[in-house]
Amino acid sequence: MVSRISDARPRQRSAGTPVAPEDTLFTRALAGIREAQVRPELVLEEVPAPSRLAPHAVALSGEVIPSHLTDDDDAAATGRFVLLHDPEGPEPWEGTWRAVTYAKAQMEPEVGHDPLAGQAGWSWLIDALDEAGLAYTAPAGTVTCVTSESFGALADREPSVELEIRASWTPVLTPDREPAELAATLGAWGDLLCTLAGLPPLPEGVVALSGTRR
């Protein structure tokens, strides 16, 4: 994985203060996420997480750089992945974990005229979760397709279409396998981002590998 995930740790506790079991669980989950296997075209960076949505949270931004061996290529898709953990299990979540994400990319102009573009975008997310063999509940989200046309002095610009997927769902995790399954959840979101960027699926039998963090 080519990434820029920091080594930031949870805030330190005062000496003698015991570590709560949920802190230990989230720390293990965080370690799993940092070892997630994603495609080399996907560059991840840990960013400040929202502090008011849950007691524990981590956030990553992502960019798909098709020519990942160079530094001068523009991102073909961008997005953000936020993982929340609340031991109280808020009722709307139907669990104690919640993944909150968005992903967006420029699409071909004809996509802007396709009435099924929204359904296709949502199916890409569900397919990514299902193909990773992940259990989840309470999925929710929106798919927005925006067409921009230029006029007057800008009339020579080609129309552009941007597809944006905002989604959240509750991972249903197996006890003692939380780190691996949450890493797979991040990987599934990464696959969605790569699909939006127009990258072909990896050949059968080829797996993504963790790479250098910077």
Coordinates of C-alpha atoms in Angstrom, one line a residue:
M1 CA 0.0 0.0 0.0
V2 CA 1.4 3.4 -1.0
S3 CA 0.2 5.6 1.8
R4 CA 0.8 8.4 4.1
I5 CA -0.8 6.9 7.2
S6 CA 0.7 8.6 10.3
D7 CA 1.8 6.8 13.4
A8 CA -0.3 9.0 15.7
R9 CA -1.6 7.3 18.8
P10 CA -4.6 7.9 21.0
R11 CA -4.2 10.6 23.6
Q12 CA -2.0 9.5 26.5
R13 CA -3.6 8.7 29.8
S14 CA -2.2 9.8 33.2
A15 CA 0.1 7.4 35.0
G16 CA -1.8 4.6 36.8
T17 CA -5.0 5.1 34.8
P18 CA -6.1 1.6 33.5
V19 CA -6.8 1.3 29.8
A20 CA -10.5 0.5 29.1
P21 CA -11.2 -2.7 27.2
E22 CA -12.9 -0.7 24.4
D23 CA -9.7 1.4 24.1
T24 CA -7.8 -1.8 23.6
L25 CA -10.2 -3.1 21.0
F26 CA -10.1 0.2 19.0
T27 CA -6.3 0.3 19.2
R28 CA -6.2 -3.2 17.8
A29 CA -8.7 -2.3 15.1
L30 CA -6.6 0.8 14.2
A31 CA -3.5 -1.4 13.8
G32 CA -5.5 -3.6 11.5
I33 CA -6.5 -0.7 9.3
R34 CA -2.9 0.5 9.1
E35 CA -2.0 -2.8 7.7
A36 CA -4.9 -2.9 5.1
Q37 CA -4.0 -4.2 1.7
V38 CA -5.1 -1.9 -1.1
R39 CA -4.1 -1.4 -4.7
P40 CA -0.9 0.5 -5.3
E41 CA -2.8 3.2 -7.3
L42 CA -4.6 4.1 -4.0
V43 CA -2.8 6.6 -1.8
L44 CA -4.1 6.9 1.7
E45 CA -3.4 9.6 4.3
E46 CA -4.6 9.7 7.9
V47 CA -6.4 13.0 8.5
P48 CA -8.0 14.5 11.6
A49 CA -11.1 12.5 12.6
P50 CA -14.4 14.0 13.7
S51 CA -14.4 14.2 17.5
R52 CA -18.1 14.6 18.3
L53 CA -19.7 11.7 16.5
A54 CA -18.3 8.9 18.6
P55 CA -15.8 8.3 21.5
H56 CA -13.4 6.7 19.1
A57 CA -12.8 7.6 15.4
V58 CA -10.2 7.4 12.7
A59 CA -10.3 9.1 9.3
L60 CA -8.4 8.6 6.0
S61 CA -8.4 10.5 2.8
G62 CA -7.8 8.6 -0.4
E63 CA -6.6 9.4 -4.0
V64 CA -6.4 7.1 -6.9
I65 CA -3.3 7.9 -8.9
P66 CA -3.3 5.7 -12.0
S67 CA 0.4 6.3 -12.8
H68 CA 1.3 5.6 -9.2
L69 CA 5.0 5.3 -10.0
T70 CA 5.2 9.1 -10.7
D71 CA 4.4 12.1 -8.6
D72 CA 3.0 14.3 -11.3
D73 CA -0.3 12.5 -12.2
D74 CA -3.6 14.0 -11.2
A75 CA -6.0 12.0 -9.0
A76 CA -8.7 10.1 -11.0
A77 CA -10.9 9.7 -7.9
T78 CA -10.8 11.1 -4.3
G79 CA -12.7 10.3 -1.2
R80 CA -12.7 9.9 2.6
F81 CA -13.2 7.0 4.9
V82 CA -14.2 7.5 8.6
L83 CA -14.5 4.7 11.1
L84 CA -16.5 5.4 14.2
H85 CA -16.7 3.2 17.3
D86 CA -19.2 3.8 20.2
P87 CA -19.5 1.0 22.8
E88 CA -23.0 2.3 23.6
G89 CA -24.2 1.2 20.2
P90 CA -26.4 4.2 19.0
E91 CA -29.7 2.8 17.8
P92 CA -29.5 4.1 14.2
W93 CA -26.2 2.2 13.8
E94 CA -27.6 -1.2 14.8
G95 CA -24.2 -1.9 16.2
T96 CA -21.1 -0.3 17.8
W97 CA -19.1 0.4 14.6
R98 CA -20.0 2.7 11.7
A99 CA -18.2 3.4 8.5
V100 CA -18.9 6.8 7.0
T101 CA -17.5 7.5 3.5
Y102 CA -17.6 9.5 0.4
A103 CA -16.0 8.9 -3.0
K104 CA -16.1 11.1 -6.2
A105 CA -14.7 11.1 -9.7
Q106 CA -15.1 12.7 -13.1
M107 CA -17.1 10.5 -15.4
E108 CA -17.6 10.3 -19.1
P109 CA -20.1 13.0 -20.4
E110 CA -22.8 10.4 -21.3
V111 CA -23.0 9.3 -17.7
G112 CA -24.8 12.6 -17.0
H113 CA -27.7 11.6 -19.2
D114 CA -28.0 8.1 -17.8
P115 CA -31.0 7.8 -15.5
L116 CA -29.5 4.7 -13.9
A117 CA -26.2 6.4 -13.0
G118 CA -27.2 6.6 -9.3
Q119 CA -28.2 3.0 -9.1
A120 CA -25.0 2.0 -10.7
G121 CA -22.9 4.0 -8.3
W122 CA -24.7 2.4 -5.3
S123 CA -24.3 -1.1 -6.7
W124 CA -20.5 -0.5 -7.0
L125 CA -20.4 0.1 -3.3
I126 CA -22.6 -2.9 -2.4
D127 CA -20.7 -5.2 -4.8
A128 CA -17.4 -4.1 -3.2
L129 CA -18.6 -5.0 0.2
D130 CA -20.1 -8.3 -0.9
E131 CA -17.1 -9.4 -3.0
A132 CA -14.9 -8.8 0.1
G133 CA -17.2 -11.2 2.0
L134 CA -18.1 -8.6 4.6
A135 CA -21.2 -8.7 6.8
Y136 CA -22.9 -5.4 7.4
T137 CA -26.2 -3.8 8.3
A138 CA -28.1 -0.5 8.1
P139 CA -26.5 0.7 4.8
A140 CA -27.6 4.3 3.8
G141 CA -26.4 6.8 1.3
T142 CA -26.9 9.1 -1.7
V143 CA -25.4 9.1 -5.2
T144 CA -25.2 12.5 -6.8
C145 CA -24.4 13.1 -10.5
V146 CA -23.7 16.7 -11.5
T147 CA -23.3 17.9 -15.1
S148 CA -21.4 21.1 -15.8
E149 CA -21.7 23.0 -19.1
S150 CA -19.8 26.1 -20.0
F151 CA -21.1 29.0 -22.1
G152 CA -19.9 32.3 -23.6
A153 CA -16.2 32.8 -23.4
L154 CA -15.9 29.4 -21.9
A155 CA -18.0 27.6 -24.5
D156 CA -15.0 25.7 -25.9
R157 CA -14.8 23.7 -22.6
E158 CA -16.1 20.2 -22.8
P159 CA -19.1 19.3 -20.5
S160 CA -18.0 17.6 -17.4
V161 CA -19.8 15.1 -15.2
E162 CA -18.9 14.3 -11.5
L163 CA -20.4 11.3 -9.7
E164 CA -20.3 11.4 -5.9
I165 CA -21.2 8.6 -3.5
R166 CA -21.9 9.4 0.2
A167 CA -22.6 6.3 2.2
S168 CA -22.5 4.8 5.7
W169 CA -23.0 1.3 7.0
T170 CA -22.4 -0.8 10.1
P171 CA -19.8 -3.5 9.9
V172 CA -20.9 -6.7 11.6
L173 CA -17.7 -8.1 13.0
T174 CA -16.6 -11.5 14.3
P175 CA -15.2 -11.4 17.8
D176 CA -11.3 -11.5 17.8
R177 CA -11.3 -10.8 14.0
E178 CA -12.2 -7.2 14.2
P179 CA -8.8 -5.9 13.0
A180 CA -8.8 -8.1 9.9
E181 CA -12.4 -7.4 9.0
L182 CA -12.1 -3.7 9.5
A183 CA -9.0 -3.7 7.3
A184 CA -11.1 -5.5 4.7
T185 CA -13.8 -2.9 5.0
L186 CA -11.3 -0.2 4.2
G187 CA -10.1 -2.3 1.3
A188 CA -13.6 -2.6 -0.1
W189 CA -14.0 1.2 0.1
G190 CA -10.7 1.5 -1.8
D191 CA -12.0 -0.9 -4.4
L192 CA -15.0 1.4 -4.9
L193 CA -12.7 4.4 -5.3
C194 CA -10.7 2.5 -7.9
T195 CA -13.9 1.5 -9.8
L196 CA -15.0 5.2 -9.9
A197 CA -11.5 6.0 -11.3
G198 CA -12.1 3.6 -14.1
L199 CA -9.4 1.1 -13.1
P200 CA -10.0 -2.5 -14.3
P201 CA -10.3 -5.2 -11.6
L202 CA -7.1 -6.9 -10.5
P203 CA -6.5 -10.2 -12.4
E204 CA -7.8 -13.3 -10.6
G205 CA -5.1 -14.5 -8.2
V206 CA -3.4 -11.2 -7.9
V207 CA -3.7 -9.5 -4.5
A208 CA -2.9 -6.0 -3.4
L209 CA 0.2 -5.6 -1.2
S210 CA 1.0 -3.3 1.6
G211 CA 3.8 -0.9 0.6
T212 CA 5.8 2.0 1.8
R213 CA 4.2 4.5 4.2
R214 CA 5.4 8.1 3.9

